[in-house]
Structure formats: structure tokens, C-alpha cells
Amino acid sequence: MMLTRDGIAWRIARDLREGDYVNLGVGIPVLVSNYLDRTQEIFLHSENGILGVGPRPARDEIDLDLISAGKGFCTLAPGAALFDQPLSFTMMRGGHLTHAVLGAIEVAENGDFANWSVPGEAVPGVGGAMDLAVGAKNIFIAMSHVTNKGAPKLVASCSSPLTARARVRRIFTDIAVIDRTEAGFVLREVMPGHDPDSIRAKTGAALSVAPDCHEMTVPEASAKGVALIRHD
Amino acid sequence: MMLTRDGIAWRIARDLREGDYVNLGVGIPVLVSNYLDRTQEIFLHSENGILGVGPRPARDEIDLDLISAGKGFCTLAPGAALFDQPLSFTMMRGGHLTHAVLGAIEVAENGDFANWSVPGEAVPGVGGAMDLAVGAKNIFIAMSHVTNKGAPKLVASCSSPLTARARVRRIFTDIAVIDRTEAGFVLREVMPGHDPDSIRAKTGAALSVAPDCHEMTVPEASAKGVALIRHD
Amino acid sequence: MIDKTVQSCREAVAQVFDGASIMLGGFGNVGMPAQLIEALREQGSRDLTLISNGAGTGPYALGALVGDGRVRKVIASFPSPSAAEFRTRYLAGEIELELVPQGTLVERIRAGGCGLGGFYTPTAAGTDLAAGKETRVIDGQEYLLELPLKADFAFLKAHWGDRLGNLMYRGTMRNFNTVMATAAITVVAEVDRLVAVGEIPPDAVHTPGIFVDRLVCVERHPKVVELPREASAT
Amino acid sequence: MIDKTVQSCREAVAQVFDGASIMLGGFGNVGMPAQLIEALREQGSRDLTLISNGAGTGPYALGALVGDGRVRKVIASFPSPSAAEFRTRYLAGEIELELVPQGTLVERIRAGGCGLGGFYTPTAAGTDLAAGKETRVIDGQEYLLELPLKADFAFLKAHWGDRLGNLMYRGTMRNFNTVMATAAITVVAEVDRLVAVGEIPPDAVHTPGIFVDRLVCVERHPKVVELPREASAT
């Protein structure tokens, strides 16, 4: 049993708390916004100058001047603030965001990670990834546990170009939740059908097991019917 | 015949042009605002966050939240902008102000000047003087030609603590207007009753004379009756 | 009376010269001075260096300018996959890219505008983008030395402007515009509406007129007011 | 529901400890958190380091705090002649002064708040205030290396605030408040009016709530709303 991309996003949302200020990167991370507990006030930051990104607008509610970092139209949450790039990066690099949730190609056991230089992509682009990576209080990584070809993405040492050194706090994959500590990777949660040994087999670095490591309990689908679990 | 403090301010105002952005320091410089050509738009900058300082308010017009750098209440001119200290010093240090008009204790022929450390004052204060000094496009100095004791204030080399090096463009004194050039001090205007030799006698550095050096023509008093000229 | 307005985008960009460096505001289409960029295409200067977050969002304005082959170099953080014109020119080796992390790009422009000589940032330390850069350990952390960026021109997009050059933005238009306004020799703004002096309250002036040399009021570029077939997600 | 408001200034400053560093907003009396400072006087912490543009404007709030003898050091640009309490303590050798040019003070606080390791400024190069500082010539100009400033606390004064910590200033209140909001571990604001979430339009939020930990709504200190006998000049 594995988490879908939405399932990973759902699980990450469970780790966010009222009062958190969070930047969600492209890919799986941005899906987290669909699974936030709407009874709690969690502020989403967008690097292009929003604190308090709201849901996407209906077509007739679109404001052409209001987009989020992914370039899609957005709305503002109650209590939102608009500002310019210098203040936005003050938040990002200055240690003010509670969490940055980012995708990754690789995460190393020392907390290094790589996400900006996509293999096979000849035109490089980095955006605000490196600023978030050095600046957010906690770096959460959302990614599949292994590549399409089955190679581990949690590794002893990154071979892809680094985004930042030694900054990853927690990794959420399709089969596990793993902390990155001073002592390396620590398994905290596994999906049903997996166990520490099977996770280790898919992990390219040493993996210890937390005393309270347990199985995740995830619903089959979200309230809106989006599948959170795959059974392949 | 000598200029009063208001007379020096009056003369400086003649050198300001429509569209100039000007910071006026404490002392004689701030008096310049009383002699601006009101038919022309000249924007006064105040380091605490105003571009477009207006006249002082009548007592019943005072806004307690609106003061200028001298800590006195002020108004805003049409088209004024309010901002914070980072943007204010972007204007100052970043080369955006057309002129800073500052008082000085000494000006050296290489353009160094000293104005922040007052002799006999045991508690030092510098404020924004050094930022203006390095940043404004033109530094205009307003001061008496000699000290109370008759010592020259235009000198070969400053003995007082410097505010900035090699930044002074023009000096307006009670008896002369002098440019500071790569070739040193150049006399441009003299008050009636003075001539290059008498000015040289009161100047502590070499003083050349501009080909078009001429006598100033200054009214006895301003439109409001403030004396611009002293005959002592 | 100060009047910084000009009547056409053509006039607004007339002074651009071959080899000029130009900062372009905008993040995506929002805050991008699309009409000024189109005027620049017509104006025809060559060998331009562009400083911008991206390298175009489609075959118009910035994308088209790059496609015209008159851009020698782009300094950007994210020449996105939708910048097809840039992609083609870049892969053909016809255009140089200086890739700068976005926060570093912002801060280098700010340093240029506020008179600083450089700064130390932790961003990109230990990565490939630190190649060739001076490093320094301060208080136990490694930083890169980054130098200021200035330009010959900055093209901005604002919502309201007055004849003094005061600008006000809306939504996420501020992005790079406010800081680029401080860092170029000649600053030109495209605005949606020209308002009387005083209509922008002093507290709501985002870019004070001191930073702006010229502004032009023009309808938005048709491509940037076109709604996508389907509104895309956040 | 997030609620950063507290009911009293006493509660707002309760966490200050002996030896703490505290940034204080304000330029003159405008934007000075006078009620928080009075509460700090009552709270009684000692050996404080204050970071502020000045050192007081009279025998109340900041001036009185300095006069109380609980301040060990002041980092300021202009401890003005009206700061009689500071003057007395300073001349008696009871208080240390780190004199910083105002623009450098602003930029050091900003660097602290935005995660930079330091910067090069031309301000004060070649002057007595460059003593002991590392210098560097960049592009033919001499600069001083300046390091970031952070603090344990920042006390701000704003006009409006909401329970999320969003702040709006008026007039010249912004001054150091916006930047100090970014550079302290615990940020406390004194506001004239507590408004509902949304009453401050998103475009008018000067300090977003992310920077603010606590705020208290209180009448202004009687001394700072007292009109002078005669309105002083600009």
C-alpha cells in the first residue's frame, strides 16, 4: 500500500499547526493546501509577495493581478498581506517561515538535498528554492521514496547538484515518514504492507528506527473523493 | 556687507531647480525651505520617512504623527510620500537625492568635510549625516566663512573628525560662494565690500577665481521682512 | 510644473541603446511592463542584457523580445519551461544566461539601488551556483560574497501613477518593480491609470517619484489580460 | 484561532530578562512604543542593551528608562542633546555607547532580519567611525564591512493592529519599526487601535503578522500626545 501524491500531501498537512507560516513548493507540496484543516489558521506564503494565499478562484472571480508562485491565479485568505520581493525574501531567507515544503530529487543522510537541477533539463532554473532551503525554520521534503527506475532517493551522499547543505528536517515519501537527525535517517512511520526492512531495502543510506515507529492510518480517499492510497 | 544665516539660506535656494530632491540638514540648511520659489516643485526629503515635506503647521493643524528630521511638526506637500527608514536611506545613500545641504565645521580643499563632531560636545551623535554625505549627488555646505574667533573654516586639510571624504561640491558662506573642484577652491561670487584678496585672507587654503566671478545681489530683507544682510 | 509623463511607449523607450542593460519588473505576467517591452521590440536596440526574474511567459512581450534575437544575455532566476523563445536561443548558444537564486537577485538589485558595495548571503553556499564566488565564514556559517547589480534602464509596470512619478501597484504587481525602481539610471513606468497628484495617498505610494524618470499610461497588453482557457491552480 | 493580543503592557513585556537586548522603534516620539517602555521600567529587568535611533526625548519612556540605571549599553545614531538622562549616565561612565551612522544602523538591523551575514557600506569610510572596521575597495570605492544586528526583543509602535499581528502605521511612524519587526526573537507591538482581521487592507499591511509575536492596544502615553507650548519648526 502506498500513498498517492495527494496522499503524501494529506500526510504533510497533518504536521502543520495553527499559526504556522508555510511555503509550499511546486509539485506535491502545493497539493498540501487542499488538505489543510480549515478550522485552523495556517498562513501560506508565496514568494511573489503574498502571506495568506487563499483557494484558487472560480473563473469569474479571477483577479488578473493576483497570482501565486506557481503562476496560477489565487485568492487571498482573511488577514492576508501583500508586499514586494525584498520583504518576501526577508521572510524566506531570514528564518521567519515555520516550514518550507519542497520536492526533491535526492536527500542525503547529512541533510543535504537536491531539487533545483532536473536531470535531462538543459535550461537551468533555480527560482527561490535555495533561499527557502537556507532560510525556513524547518525543511520538509515531499517525494517518492525511489525513482521511476527504483533507485533510492534517500542516499548517503547526493550526486545531483545541491540546493542546500544540511537543512532537511523530515522526509515524507509514498511509503514512509523519516526524520533526518544528527544521527542520520530515522524511520518514524510506515505505510501498511511495509516494514523497516522493506523500507531499508529502498533506502540508500543507514536507517534507524524510532522507538515509537508505527503504521500510518490514511483514509482511502479525501472528502472530495481524491485517492490518497494506491494498492499497486 | 555679509549675509545673515537667512541670507545664506536665501542664496542656496537660488541654486535649487524644479524637480530637485533635496535634504536640508539642521541649522542654516533647514532655513532654505523658507526661501524656495513656491512656483516651482522642489521636493524636500526628511530622513525619518518623508519625501515632500511641507510648511510647518499652524498649531491647530498639528498631526502628532508627522514630524521631520529636526523633530518638529510638519505638513506634507502635494504628491508627498511616506515610507520607512530602509527606503529613506536607499534614497540617501543610494545616490537618489539631487542635493544635500549641510552645515560644516570645516571643509578641506580636497572636498573632505567635518560636521558631526561638535567641539566641546562630550556626547557624540552622528544621525544620518554620513549617509547623506556619501550618497547625495551634490553636497552643498552652508556655513560662516570663519569661526567665531576668526579662524578659517575652508582649510587645506580638516583637523576635526571627518563626515566624509572628497564629497563637497559648493560652499555657501556669509561672504562668498565657492566651488570645490579637482583643482581646489574656486571663488564664484563675493558679497559687496569683499574681493578675492579679502576672501583669501579669511580662507585657509589656496583659492582661485572663476573667470565669471561676480558680486552677489541680495535684497536687504526677505518678503516677510527677515534680514538677509548684515552691515557690521 | 514637473511632468514625467510621455504620450507613447515608443517615446518612453526611445533612449535605449545597443548594448544597454535593462531591468524588467514582473513575476509571471503580473507586474511585467509588456507594452514597454513591445515598444522596445519595435525600437530595435541590439545586444541587450536583460535582468528579470524569468525569461518570458509566452510568444509576446519578454518572450518575443528574446525570440527577436536582440538579447545577448539574461540575468534571471527562473527562465521557466514556458519561455520557449529563450530555450531555443539558449540551447543554440546564442544567448548567455547568468543564473542567480531569486533572493540573491533581489538583494543584488537592492544593493545597487541603495549604495552598498556588496553583501554576504548564505543562499547557494556549498552548491554549484557558488562556483567562482568568494566565500566567508561569519559566526560559524558560510556565506557568499555577492556584488550589486545596476542597469542602464528599468522598465516597471504599476497600476496608478501621477505626473511626479509616484507609483502604486495592486495585487502581486509589486514584486521586483519596487526594488528595480531604485537601481537603474533611467526608470520608465507603464501604468494603467494616470491620476492627479494627491490621488495616491502619501501612505499608499509604493514607489516615490524620486525613483521614476518617465511614465506612460497605456491599456494593458492584450495577451496579459487574456484569461486562460481554464484557470490554473495555485 | 490565532490571537496574539495581550491585555496589558505589563503582560506584553513580562518575558524580558536581565541582560536582554531590546530594539525600540521610533524617531523622536513618533513610532516610539512609550507605554511598553514604561511597562519595562516597572518590570525591572537590568543590564539591558537598547538598540534605537536616539536615547530619549525627555524624562519619560526611553529617557526615563535610561535614567533608571538599568541600561548597560545603547546602540544608537543620535543620542540627542535632549536626552538628558542618557547624557548624565554616559558622562558618568555608567553606560556604554556604540555610535552607528543611522543608515548603517538601519542596514545592520535589516541584515539581521533578512538573513544576510554582513554588507559593505561606503558610509563612514575614512572617518573616526571606521576605527577597527575591516575595509575593502570594490570598484574603486572604499567600503566598511558591517555585521548584522539582532536582538532578543523588539518593541514597536503602530497605529492599527489585528489579532494576527498585522500592523499599519501612519505619518512618520514607520521609521525603524518595520525593519526592527524582522530582527528580534520576540516582537511586541503597542497599537492605538485593535481592528478586526481584514480591516487593514492586504495592500496596507506594513508589517505582516509573521513578524509579530504579541500586541497590546493601549492609549498613547500622555507625554507623547502633549502638544509643545509652541509648535516647533520643521
PDB file of C-alpha atoms in Angstrom, chain A residues 30 33 47-50 53-59 62-75 82-86 89-90 93 116 120-128 130-131 134 161-165, chain C residues 27-30 77-79 86-87 90-91 97 99-104 106-107 110 121-129 142 159 170-176 178-179 220 224-234:
ATOM      1  CA  VAL A  30       1.404  22.723  -3.425  1.00  0.00           C
ATOM      2  CA  SER A  33      -3.087  23.349   0.543  1.00  0.00           C
ATOM      3  CA  GLU A  47       7.445  34.162  -2.877  1.00  0.00           C
ATOM      4  CA  ASN A  48       5.981  36.747  -5.262  1.00  0.00           C
ATOM      5  CA  GLY A  49       4.571  38.741  -2.378  1.00  0.00           C
ATOM      6  CA  ILE A  50       1.687  37.108  -0.533  1.00  0.00           C
ATOM      7  CA  VAL A  53      -2.698  32.656  -0.101  1.00  0.00           C
ATOM      8  CA  GLY A  54      -6.341  31.593  -0.371  1.00  0.00           C
ATOM      9  CA  PRO A  55      -8.044  28.946  -2.504  1.00  0.00           C
ATOM     10  CA  ARG A  56      -7.989  29.152  -6.286  1.00  0.00           C
ATOM     11  CA  PRO A  57     -10.700  31.437  -7.633  1.00  0.00           C
ATOM     12  CA  ALA A  58     -13.712  30.447  -9.675  1.00  0.00           C
ATOM     13  CA  ARG A  59     -13.281  31.651 -13.235  1.00  0.00           C
ATOM     14  CA  ILE A  62     -10.174  35.797 -11.118  1.00  0.00           C
ATOM     15  CA  ASP A  63      -8.149  38.904 -10.380  1.00  0.00           C
ATOM     16  CA  LEU A  64      -5.554  39.213 -13.138  1.00  0.00           C
ATOM     17  CA  ASP A  65      -3.126  40.856 -10.740  1.00  0.00           C
ATOM     18  CA  LEU A  66      -3.220  38.105  -8.168  1.00  0.00           C
ATOM     19  CA  ILE A  67      -1.112  35.025  -8.829  1.00  0.00           C
ATOM     20  CA  SER A  68       0.888  32.731  -6.620  1.00  0.00           C
ATOM     21  CA  ALA A  69       4.425  31.473  -7.147  1.00  0.00           C
ATOM     22  CA  GLY A  70       3.268  28.705  -9.476  1.00  0.00           C
ATOM     23  CA  LYS A  71       1.916  31.479 -11.755  1.00  0.00           C
ATOM     24  CA  GLY A  72      -1.705  30.355 -11.296  1.00  0.00           C
ATOM     25  CA  PHE A  73      -4.435  32.726 -10.170  1.00  0.00           C
ATOM     26  CA  CYS A  74      -5.205  32.725  -6.472  1.00  0.00           C
ATOM     27  CA  THR A  75      -7.277  34.485  -3.840  1.00  0.00           C
ATOM     28  CA  LEU A  82       0.764  41.851   0.003  1.00  0.00           C
ATOM     29  CA  PHE A  83       4.337  43.049  -0.328  1.00  0.00           C
ATOM     30  CA  ASP A  84       7.333  43.214  -2.622  1.00  0.00           C
ATOM     31  CA  GLN A  85      10.183  40.812  -3.342  1.00  0.00           C
ATOM     32  CA  PRO A  86      12.639  42.259  -0.811  1.00  0.00           C
ATOM     33  CA  PHE A  89      12.772  37.121   0.741  1.00  0.00           C
ATOM     34  CA  THR A  90      13.291  38.675   4.156  1.00  0.00           C
ATOM     35  CA  ARG A  93      15.959  33.768   3.950  1.00  0.00           C
ATOM     36  CA  TRP A 116      16.689  22.512  -8.500  1.00  0.00           C
ATOM     37  CA  GLY A 120      17.858  15.941 -18.577  1.00  0.00           C
ATOM     38  CA  GLU A 121      16.668  19.535 -18.356  1.00  0.00           C
ATOM     39  CA  ALA A 122      19.132  21.615 -20.351  1.00  0.00           C
ATOM     40  CA  VAL A 123      17.817  25.027 -19.306  1.00  0.00           C
ATOM     41  CA  PRO A 124      18.567  25.560 -15.647  1.00  0.00           C
ATOM     42  CA  GLY A 125      16.268  27.457 -13.310  1.00  0.00           C
ATOM     43  CA  VAL A 126      16.529  27.878  -9.568  1.00  0.00           C
ATOM     44  CA  GLY A 127      13.924  30.469  -8.532  1.00  0.00           C
ATOM     45  CA  GLY A 128      13.599  30.884  -4.789  1.00  0.00           C
ATOM     46  CA  MET A 130      17.863  27.950  -2.454  1.00  0.00           C
ATOM     47  CA  ASP A 131      16.644  30.888  -0.368  1.00  0.00           C
ATOM     48  CA  VAL A 134      18.708  28.005   3.749  1.00  0.00           C
ATOM     49  CA  PRO A 161      23.599  19.440  -7.718  1.00  0.00           C
ATOM     50  CA  LEU A 162      22.754  20.539  -4.170  1.00  0.00           C
ATOM     51  CA  THR A 163      20.079  23.050  -3.272  1.00  0.00           C
ATOM     52  CA  ALA A 164      21.425  23.459   0.246  1.00  0.00           C
ATOM     53  CA  ARG A 165      23.556  21.657   2.764  1.00  0.00           C
TER      54      ARG A 165
ATOM     55  CA  PHE C  27       6.762  37.818 -11.801  1.00  0.00           C
ATOM     56  CA  GLY C  28       4.934  35.851 -14.463  1.00  0.00           C
ATOM     57  CA  ASN C  29       2.731  38.298 -16.308  1.00  0.00           C
ATOM     58  CA  VAL C  30       1.860  40.276 -13.203  1.00  0.00           C
ATOM     59  CA  SER C  77      16.498  33.148 -11.502  1.00  0.00           C
ATOM     60  CA  PHE C  78      13.914  31.127 -13.358  1.00  0.00           C
ATOM     61  CA  PRO C  79      13.780  31.030 -17.150  1.00  0.00           C
ATOM     62  CA  PHE C  86      14.622  31.744 -24.564  1.00  0.00           C
ATOM     63  CA  ARG C  87      15.041  27.994 -24.585  1.00  0.00           C
ATOM     64  CA  TYR C  90      19.920  29.434 -25.162  1.00  0.00           C
ATOM     65  CA  LEU C  91      20.331  25.902 -26.447  1.00  0.00           C
ATOM     66  CA  LEU C  97      22.438  33.056 -19.009  1.00  0.00           C
ATOM     67  CA  LEU C  99      21.522  32.115 -13.233  1.00  0.00           C
ATOM     68  CA  VAL C 100      21.057  33.799  -9.848  1.00  0.00           C
ATOM     69  CA  PRO C 101      18.970  32.497  -6.945  1.00  0.00           C
ATOM     70  CA  GLN C 102      15.922  34.715  -6.709  1.00  0.00           C
ATOM     71  CA  GLY C 103      16.629  36.132  -3.258  1.00  0.00           C
ATOM     72  CA  THR C 104      20.197  36.906  -4.280  1.00  0.00           C
ATOM     73  CA  VAL C 106      16.569  40.746  -5.371  1.00  0.00           C
ATOM     74  CA  GLU C 107      19.284  41.624  -2.892  1.00  0.00           C
ATOM     75  CA  ARG C 110      18.638  46.342  -3.813  1.00  0.00           C
ATOM     76  CA  THR C 121      24.367  35.695   1.707  1.00  0.00           C
ATOM     77  CA  PRO C 122      24.016  32.107   2.899  1.00  0.00           C
ATOM     78  CA  THR C 123      21.971  31.253  -0.197  1.00  0.00           C
ATOM     79  CA  ALA C 124      23.744  28.855  -2.596  1.00  0.00           C
ATOM     80  CA  ALA C 125      26.732  28.322  -0.308  1.00  0.00           C
ATOM     81  CA  GLY C 126      28.076  24.848  -0.984  1.00  0.00           C
ATOM     82  CA  THR C 127      26.180  24.480  -4.257  1.00  0.00           C
ATOM     83  CA  ASP C 128      27.189  24.642  -7.906  1.00  0.00           C
ATOM     84  CA  LEU C 129      25.930  28.225  -8.029  1.00  0.00           C
ATOM     85  CA  GLU C 142      29.395  30.056   5.318  1.00  0.00           C
ATOM     86  CA  HIS C 159      -1.343  50.321 -11.541  1.00  0.00           C
ATOM     87  CA  ARG C 170      -2.080  46.269  -6.789  1.00  0.00           C
ATOM     88  CA  GLY C 171      -2.219  42.555  -6.066  1.00  0.00           C
ATOM     89  CA  THR C 172       1.141  40.899  -6.629  1.00  0.00           C
ATOM     90  CA  MET C 173       2.363  43.586  -9.051  1.00  0.00           C
ATOM     91  CA  ARG C 174       4.925  44.981  -6.660  1.00  0.00           C
ATOM     92  CA  ASN C 175       7.309  42.013  -6.872  1.00  0.00           C
ATOM     93  CA  PHE C 176      10.584  43.228  -8.492  1.00  0.00           C
ATOM     94  CA  THR C 178       9.791  48.492  -6.307  1.00  0.00           C
ATOM     95  CA  VAL C 179      13.408  47.452  -5.976  1.00  0.00           C
ATOM     96  CA  ARG C 220      -2.683  46.589 -20.871  1.00  0.00           C
ATOM     97  CA  VAL C 224      -1.716  39.671 -20.336  1.00  0.00           C
ATOM     98  CA  VAL C 225      -5.402  40.368 -19.833  1.00  0.00           C
ATOM     99  CA  GLU C 226      -6.417  37.207 -21.665  1.00  0.00           C
ATOM    100  CA  LEU C 227      -7.899  34.654 -19.321  1.00  0.00           C
ATOM    101  CA  PRO C 228      -6.520  31.159 -19.741  1.00  0.00           C
ATOM    102  CA  ARG C 229      -8.944  28.567 -21.083  1.00  0.00           C
ATOM    103  CA  GLU C 230      -9.050  27.075 -17.676  1.00  0.00           C
ATOM    104  CA  ALA C 231      -7.962  28.965 -14.597  1.00  0.00           C
ATOM    105  CA  SER C 232      -4.832  27.212 -13.408  1.00  0.00           C
ATOM    106  CA  ALA C 233      -4.254  26.131  -9.850  1.00  0.00           C
ATOM    107  CA  THR C 234      -2.405  27.957  -7.148  1.00  0.00           C
TER     108      THR C 234
END
